[in-house]
Tab-separated table of C-alpha atoms in Angstrom:
chain	number	residue	atom	x	y	z
A	1363	UNK	CA	29.130	49.439	-138.661
A	1364	UNK	CA	33.051	49.444	-139.478
A	1365	UNK	CA	35.095	51.002	-136.686
A	1366	UNK	CA	37.616	51.804	-139.360
A	1367	UNK	CA	37.920	54.939	-142.305
A	1368	UNK	CA	40.834	55.024	-144.188
A	1369	UNK	CA	40.603	58.072	-145.849
A	1370	UNK	CA	42.887	59.481	-149.089
A	1371	UNK	CA	43.179	62.788	-149.713
A	1372	UNK	CA	46.003	65.084	-151.508
A	1373	UNK	CA	48.378	65.329	-147.801
A	1374	UNK	CA	48.331	61.713	-147.144
A	1375	UNK	CA	46.257	58.760	-146.151
A	1376	UNK	CA	44.730	59.209	-142.811
A	1377	UNK	CA	43.759	55.836	-140.756
A	1378	UNK	CA	41.037	56.855	-138.627
A	1379	UNK	CA	39.256	54.664	-136.121
A	1380	UNK	CA	36.387	54.412	-133.323
A	1381	UNK	CA	37.313	53.916	-129.848
A	1382	UNK	CA	34.104	52.289	-128.794
A	1383	UNK	CA	32.378	54.985	-127.517
A	1384	UNK	CA	31.104	56.837	-130.694
A	1385	UNK	CA	34.468	58.842	-131.198
A	1386	UNK	CA	36.565	58.480	-133.937
A	1387	UNK	CA	40.016	59.430	-133.499
A	1388	UNK	CA	42.878	59.818	-135.783
A	1389	UNK	CA	45.722	57.051	-136.178
A	1390	UNK	CA	48.528	56.761	-138.788
A	1391	UNK	CA	49.195	58.993	-141.271
A	1392	UNK	CA	51.092	57.400	-144.421
A	1393	UNK	CA	52.565	59.514	-147.321
A	1394	UNK	CA	52.413	62.427	-145.237
A	1395	UNK	CA	51.996	65.526	-147.765
A	1396	UNK	CA	51.721	63.599	-150.805
A	1397	UNK	CA	48.370	63.032	-152.674
A	1398	UNK	CA	46.607	59.641	-152.423
A	1399	UNK	CA	44.128	58.999	-155.424
A	1400	UNK	CA	43.020	55.533	-154.322
A	1401	UNK	CA	43.374	53.598	-151.408
A	1402	UNK	CA	41.935	49.895	-151.149
A	1403	UNK	CA	41.804	47.303	-148.885
A	1404	UNK	CA	41.805	43.406	-149.591
A	1405	UNK	CA	39.886	41.219	-147.605
A	1406	UNK	CA	40.725	37.901	-148.962
A	1407	UNK	CA	44.352	38.352	-147.476
A	1408	UNK	CA	43.762	41.837	-145.496
A	1409	UNK	CA	46.379	43.615	-147.933
A	1410	UNK	CA	46.411	47.173	-148.334
A	1411	UNK	CA	46.987	49.483	-151.569
A	1412	UNK	CA	47.562	52.924	-151.751
A	1413	UNK	CA	47.855	54.647	-154.892
A	1414	UNK	CA	49.665	57.785	-155.336
A	1415	UNK	CA	49.837	60.715	-158.095
A	1416	UNK	CA	52.889	62.621	-157.824
A	1417	UNK	CA	53.009	65.056	-160.516
A	1418	UNK	CA	56.502	65.124	-161.516
A	1419	UNK	CA	57.628	61.434	-160.340
A	1420	UNK	CA	54.237	60.113	-161.882
A	1421	UNK	CA	51.695	57.200	-160.491
A	1422	UNK	CA	53.227	55.102	-157.638
A	1423	UNK	CA	51.122	51.953	-156.508
A	1424	UNK	CA	52.324	50.927	-152.673
A	1425	UNK	CA	51.137	47.771	-151.277
A	1426	UNK	CA	51.336	46.866	-146.932
A	1427	UNK	CA	50.690	43.002	-146.403
A	1428	UNK	CA	48.949	41.980	-143.320
A	1429	UNK	CA	51.480	41.919	-140.116
A	1430	UNK	CA	53.761	44.197	-141.956
A	1431	UNK	CA	54.868	47.712	-140.776
A	1432	UNK	CA	56.289	49.129	-143.860
A	1433	UNK	CA	54.859	49.511	-147.518
A	1434	UNK	CA	56.442	47.877	-150.349
A	1435	UNK	CA	56.080	49.805	-154.105
A	1436	UNK	CA	54.839	47.346	-156.401
A	1437	UNK	CA	54.011	47.524	-160.264
A	1438	UNK	CA	52.043	50.102	-162.220
A	1439	UNK	CA	49.707	49.657	-165.239
A	1440	UNK	CA	51.919	50.696	-168.429
A	1441	UNK	CA	50.205	51.732	-171.461
A	1442	UNK	CA	51.436	50.270	-174.876
A	1443	UNK	CA	53.390	51.778	-177.372
A	1444	UNK	CA	50.948	54.348	-178.894
A	1445	UNK	CA	50.752	54.164	-182.869
A	1446	UNK	CA	51.923	56.843	-184.942
A	1447	UNK	CA	48.677	56.591	-186.916
A	1448	UNK	CA	46.562	56.876	-183.609
A	1449	UNK	CA	44.182	59.928	-183.641
A	1450	UNK	CA	40.944	60.664	-181.768
A	1451	UNK	CA	38.867	60.467	-184.855
A	1452	UNK	CA	35.379	61.184	-182.670
A	1453	UNK	CA	37.038	64.130	-180.054
A	1454	UNK	CA	34.177	66.110	-182.191
A	1455	UNK	CA	31.700	64.757	-179.849
A	1456	UNK	CA	33.415	66.139	-177.052
A	1457	UNK	CA	34.071	69.622	-178.638
A	1458	UNK	CA	30.218	70.274	-179.932
A	1459	UNK	CA	29.046	69.832	-176.240
A	1460	UNK	CA	30.476	73.356	-175.849
A	1461	UNK	CA	29.789	74.339	-179.602
A	1462	UNK	CA	27.612	76.980	-180.547
A	1463	UNK	CA	25.315	75.732	-183.201
A	1464	UNK	CA	25.642	78.290	-185.683
A	1465	UNK	CA	29.466	77.260	-185.934
A	1466	UNK	CA	30.792	75.983	-188.970
A	1467	UNK	CA	33.087	73.389	-187.413
A	1468	UNK	CA	33.653	72.240	-183.971
A	1469	UNK	CA	37.356	72.557	-182.988
A	1470	UNK	CA	39.112	69.098	-182.070
A	1471	UNK	CA	41.579	68.257	-179.284
A	1472	UNK	CA	44.714	66.376	-179.987
A	1473	UNK	CA	45.368	62.989	-179.656
A	1474	UNK	CA	45.078	61.662	-176.017
A	1475	UNK	CA	48.623	60.045	-174.904
A	1476	UNK	CA	48.814	56.449	-174.409
A	1477	UNK	CA	50.520	57.344	-170.710
A	1478	UNK	CA	48.985	56.612	-167.326
A	1479	UNK	CA	47.686	59.674	-165.681
A	1480	UNK	CA	46.177	58.438	-162.549
A	1481	UNK	CA	45.065	55.492	-161.255
A	1482	UNK	CA	41.014	56.213	-160.322
A	1483	UNK	CA	39.741	53.353	-159.002
A	1484	UNK	CA	40.986	49.954	-157.576
A	1485	UNK	CA	39.004	46.819	-156.990
A	1486	UNK	CA	39.548	43.082	-155.651
A	1487	UNK	CA	38.315	40.315	-158.109
A	1488	UNK	CA	36.409	37.643	-156.922
A	1489	UNK	CA	36.538	35.412	-153.805
A	1490	UNK	CA	37.817	32.692	-156.218
A	1491	UNK	CA	40.353	34.942	-157.536
A	1492	UNK	CA	43.116	35.485	-155.145
A	1493	UNK	CA	45.368	38.123	-155.978
A	1494	UNK	CA	43.237	39.653	-158.843
A	1495	UNK	CA	42.914	43.625	-158.834
A	1496	UNK	CA	41.192	45.722	-161.488
A	1497	UNK	CA	42.454	49.270	-161.903
A	1498	UNK	CA	40.314	52.301	-163.757
A	1499	UNK	CA	42.851	54.339	-164.778
A	1500	UNK	CA	42.968	58.016	-167.175
A	1501	UNK	CA	43.144	58.107	-169.831
A	1502	UNK	CA	40.494	55.175	-170.064
A	1503	UNK	CA	42.540	51.613	-169.824
A	1504	UNK	CA	41.477	49.457	-167.738
A	1505	UNK	CA	43.953	47.074	-166.264
A	1506	UNK	CA	43.938	43.738	-164.508
A	1507	UNK	CA	46.633	42.469	-162.161
A	1508	UNK	CA	46.727	38.309	-161.445
A	1509	UNK	CA	49.387	38.569	-158.853
A	1510	UNK	CA	48.666	41.443	-156.089
A	1511	UNK	CA	50.024	44.063	-158.342
A	1512	UNK	CA	53.252	42.805	-159.295
A	1513	UNK	CA	52.305	43.021	-162.987
A	1514	UNK	CA	49.558	44.337	-164.826
A	1515	UNK	CA	47.950	43.953	-168.423
A	1516	UNK	CA	45.660	46.242	-170.160
A	1517	UNK	CA	42.449	44.838	-171.535
A	1518	UNK	CA	42.789	45.380	-175.006
A	1519	UNK	CA	39.144	44.087	-175.708
A	1520	UNK	CA	38.108	47.845	-174.075
A	1521	UNK	CA	40.661	49.640	-175.208
A	1522	UNK	CA	40.439	48.674	-178.706
A	1523	UNK	CA	36.851	49.098	-178.977
A	1524	UNK	CA	35.882	51.438	-181.324
A	1525	UNK	CA	33.224	53.493	-179.630
A	1526	UNK	CA	36.239	54.950	-177.032
A	1527	UNK	CA	37.792	56.821	-179.462
A	1528	UNK	CA	34.556	59.319	-178.758
A	1529	UNK	CA	35.191	59.130	-174.846
A	1530	UNK	CA	36.253	62.358	-173.166
A	1531	UNK	CA	37.034	64.078	-169.804
A	1532	UNK	CA	34.759	65.100	-167.525
A	1533	UNK	CA	36.532	66.495	-164.746
A	1534	UNK	CA	39.955	65.726	-166.242
A	1535	UNK	CA	41.236	66.840	-169.512
A	1536	UNK	CA	41.128	63.071	-170.732
A	1537	UNK	CA	38.353	60.140	-169.897
A	1538	UNK	CA	38.457	57.691	-166.603
A	1539	UNK	CA	37.546	54.670	-165.076
A	1540	UNK	CA	36.281	55.614	-161.862
A	1541	UNK	CA	34.393	52.895	-161.119
A	1542	UNK	CA	35.033	48.904	-161.368
A	1543	UNK	CA	32.401	46.551	-159.841
A	1544	UNK	CA	33.088	42.878	-159.785
A	1545	UNK	CA	29.702	40.656	-159.555
A	1546	UNK	CA	30.449	38.580	-156.427
A	1547	UNK	CA	28.381	35.796	-157.739
A	1548	UNK	CA	30.208	35.545	-160.690
A	1549	UNK	CA	33.613	37.312	-161.100
A	1550	UNK	CA	33.551	37.078	-165.167
A	1551	UNK	CA	30.730	39.799	-164.947
A	1552	UNK	CA	32.270	43.092	-164.335
A	1553	UNK	CA	30.866	46.376	-164.331
A	1554	UNK	CA	32.765	49.822	-164.686
A	1555	UNK	CA	31.661	53.451	-165.442
A	1556	UNK	CA	33.804	55.595	-167.272
A	1557	UNK	CA	33.914	59.796	-167.498
A	1558	UNK	CA	32.619	60.600	-169.987
A	1559	UNK	CA	31.948	57.196	-171.706
A	1560	UNK	CA	29.021	55.615	-170.117
A	1561	UNK	CA	28.643	52.226	-168.357
A	1562	UNK	CA	29.865	49.089	-169.857
A	1563	UNK	CA	30.041	45.261	-168.809
A	1564	UNK	CA	31.197	42.252	-169.524
A	1565	UNK	CA	29.850	38.749	-168.670
A	1566	UNK	CA	33.160	36.794	-169.915
A	1567	UNK	CA	36.087	38.165	-167.539
A	1568	UNK	CA	36.648	40.812	-170.155
A	1569	UNK	CA	36.888	39.352	-173.637
A	1570	UNK	CA	34.311	41.247	-174.570
A	1571	UNK	CA	32.144	44.453	-173.733
A	1572	UNK	CA	28.943	46.097	-174.197
A	1573	UNK	CA	27.912	49.517	-173.456
A	1574	UNK	CA	24.861	49.496	-170.550
A	1575	UNK	CA	23.569	53.319	-170.235
A	1576	UNK	CA	20.330	53.229	-171.895
A	1577	UNK	CA	18.054	55.653	-169.837
A	1578	UNK	CA	20.685	58.184	-169.068
A	1579	UNK	CA	20.600	61.505	-170.708
A	1580	UNK	CA	23.607	63.991	-170.993
A	1581	UNK	CA	22.564	67.639	-170.893
A	1582	UNK	CA	25.561	69.043	-172.003
A	1583	UNK	CA	25.254	66.932	-175.112
A	1584	UNK	CA	23.443	68.634	-178.294
A	1585	UNK	CA	19.927	67.274	-178.560
A	1586	UNK	CA	19.821	64.703	-180.952
A	1587	UNK	CA	22.743	62.984	-179.001
A	1588	UNK	CA	22.063	63.303	-175.362
A	1589	UNK	CA	20.483	59.951	-175.156
A	1590	UNK	CA	23.659	58.648	-176.655
A	1591	UNK	CA	25.115	55.736	-173.865
A	1592	UNK	CA	28.176	56.480	-175.266
A	1593	UNK	CA	28.693	59.921	-174.277
A	1594	UNK	CA	27.004	59.628	-170.991
A	1595	UNK	CA	28.828	61.073	-167.435
A	1596	UNK	CA	28.094	58.715	-164.964
A	1597	UNK	CA	29.402	59.529	-161.355
A	1598	UNK	CA	30.459	56.978	-158.620
A	1599	UNK	CA	28.470	53.849	-159.737
A	1600	UNK	CA	27.667	50.988	-157.206
A	1601	UNK	CA	25.553	47.781	-157.696
A	1602	UNK	CA	23.242	46.169	-155.327
A	1603	UNK	CA	24.617	43.380	-153.389
A	1604	UNK	CA	21.175	41.267	-153.918
A	1605	UNK	CA	21.388	41.735	-157.387
A	1606	UNK	CA	24.666	43.262	-159.047
A	1607	UNK	CA	23.223	43.787	-161.891
A	1608	UNK	CA	21.478	46.667	-160.804
A	1609	UNK	CA	23.546	49.435	-160.554
A	1610	UNK	CA	22.948	53.134	-158.652
A	1611	UNK	CA	24.408	56.217	-160.246
A	1612	UNK	CA	25.284	58.567	-157.727
A	1613	UNK	CA	24.828	61.640	-160.245
A	1614	UNK	CA	21.152	60.954	-161.033
A	1615	UNK	CA	20.490	58.619	-158.234
A	1616	UNK	CA	18.922	56.161	-160.976
A	1617	UNK	CA	19.121	52.407	-161.347
A	1618	UNK	CA	20.560	51.955	-164.582
A	1619	UNK	CA	18.891	49.225	-166.681
A	1620	UNK	CA	22.135	46.793	-166.680
A	1621	UNK	CA	18.971	44.024	-165.797
A	1622	UNK	CA	15.611	43.912	-167.690
A	1623	UNK	CA	14.448	43.468	-164.413
A	1624	UNK	CA	15.550	46.467	-162.776
A	1625	UNK	CA	13.949	49.944	-163.899
A	1626	UNK	CA	14.538	53.338	-163.336
A	1627	UNK	CA	14.232	55.001	-160.232
A	1628	UNK	CA	12.960	58.739	-160.418
A	1629	UNK	CA	14.820	61.026	-157.917
A	1630	UNK	CA	15.420	64.408	-157.929
A	1631	UNK	CA	18.956	65.211	-159.114
A	1632	UNK	CA	19.120	68.856	-156.999
A	1633	UNK	CA	18.865	66.883	-154.086
A	1634	UNK	CA	21.434	64.384	-154.490
A	1635	UNK	CA	23.819	65.235	-151.423
A	1636	UNK	CA	24.044	61.977	-149.901
A	1637	UNK	CA	23.909	58.644	-151.563
A	1638	UNK	CA	24.448	56.397	-148.592
A	1639	UNK	CA	24.787	53.059	-150.199
A	1640	UNK	CA	24.397	50.185	-147.109
A	1641	UNK	CA	23.499	46.985	-149.220
A	1642	UNK	CA	20.391	46.015	-151.243
A	1643	UNK	CA	19.130	42.585	-149.823
A	1644	UNK	CA	16.081	40.760	-150.653
A	1645	UNK	CA	13.225	42.293	-148.645
A	1646	UNK	CA	12.075	38.901	-147.387
A	1647	UNK	CA	14.841	37.630	-145.451
A	1648	UNK	CA	14.582	39.430	-142.113
A	1649	UNK	CA	17.437	41.183	-140.903
A	1650	UNK	CA	19.328	42.467	-143.655
A	1651	UNK	CA	19.986	46.244	-144.589
A	1652	UNK	CA	18.458	48.256	-147.308
A	1653	UNK	CA	19.580	50.992	-148.926
A	1654	UNK	CA	17.075	54.054	-147.773
A	1655	UNK	CA	15.551	56.559	-150.251
A	1656	UNK	CA	13.687	59.443	-151.372
A	1657	UNK	CA	11.574	57.211	-153.257
A	1658	UNK	CA	10.877	53.479	-153.066
A	1659	UNK	CA	10.692	50.976	-155.783
A	1660	UNK	CA	10.218	47.160	-155.490
A	1661	UNK	CA	12.700	45.226	-158.329
A	1662	UNK	CA	11.760	41.463	-159.101
A	1663	UNK	CA	14.477	39.508	-158.223
A	1664	UNK	CA	15.761	36.201	-160.407
A	1665	UNK	CA	14.342	33.634	-157.531
A	1666	UNK	CA	11.073	35.912	-157.735
A	1667	UNK	CA	11.627	37.401	-154.279
A	1668	UNK	CA	11.081	41.481	-154.226
A	1669	UNK	CA	14.431	43.523	-153.813
A	1670	UNK	CA	13.727	46.970	-152.226
A	1671	UNK	CA	16.401	48.827	-153.810
A	1672	UNK	CA	16.805	52.427	-152.373
A	1673	UNK	CA	18.725	55.523	-152.311
A	1674	UNK	CA	19.137	58.175	-149.336
A	1675	UNK	CA	19.084	61.646	-149.771
A	1676	UNK	CA	19.173	64.906	-147.777
A	1677	UNK	CA	19.967	68.226	-148.317
A	1678	UNK	CA	23.224	69.546	-147.085
A	1679	UNK	CA	21.451	70.792	-143.711
A	1680	UNK	CA	20.185	67.306	-142.809
A	1681	UNK	CA	23.485	65.242	-143.711
A	1682	UNK	CA	24.993	65.490	-140.481
A	1683	UNK	CA	21.508	64.137	-138.710
A	1684	UNK	CA	21.273	61.538	-140.975
A	1685	UNK	CA	24.662	60.082	-140.527
A	1686	UNK	CA	24.290	60.276	-137.007
A	1687	UNK	CA	21.047	58.150	-136.620
A	1688	UNK	CA	22.868	55.805	-139.080
A	1689	UNK	CA	25.180	55.495	-137.300
A	1690	UNK	CA	23.181	54.654	-134.065
A	1691	UNK	CA	21.174	51.653	-136.186
A	1692	UNK	CA	22.240	48.360	-134.903
A	1693	UNK	CA	23.573	46.512	-137.871
A	1694	UNK	CA	24.489	48.940	-140.024
């Protein structure tokens, strides 16, 4: 179990450390009083990144290199100029979700400005890609940096997809990319989660994309569109370390079928209070950690060995006891 927690809050970045006796203590406070939207430690060079959303002063990104006491400001993603004729022609998909069935026409929204509103997710590239970072943003742009955040490039292959015009905001007014997952075996394979825009993945480093949210169901949409993969609202999405093509949506606690070998995992949404991912590993290899679940499903592995992919849920009253037991388990 790690002895350090980095907690990004609206009041700053808290560095919480364990003292070796089971007690956690607050250490350094960074960016006191400022809203930190994302923090990312880079295990490749021990750098630390923090994204801030300062409202009037805009979005900022800071980096602290290993051995340095001070943070340095680096570049933030910048959207290209917005064409004059750019409109969200399919924004009616969002409006129709809340429109009455007897309405003659659903109201439409203004076009979403091509302006950075928030860095919602940060992820490092593969172990063979030093300096590569991915940033998921609001309003739905995915950016890549090849120099540790000094410069950023919008992934136009995803941004220019016609399906993006149907994306809309879940908790925010505009769509946003909240999850970015890089396959540790092949850094060209990247999976993202979009609210609300489904789950997308690429196998060629972002040159082409495909939506992969089949099997999800959007209860907020009209009946004829509830199964539409492009309007789904996945919450935090995590991938199985043993088979990164198996990912779990923390909202529904279901395996998303990015790989035909991974079937859906039935789970009670009302009990989805706590999702603790410790790492899915081939069960044939002793000593490896697994993700616990309310139900169990064995999924074939590409090597012929089974993978025990689980998700552990507890109602709020039992979360504390579960975390205490988990902290006491060796090797977790």
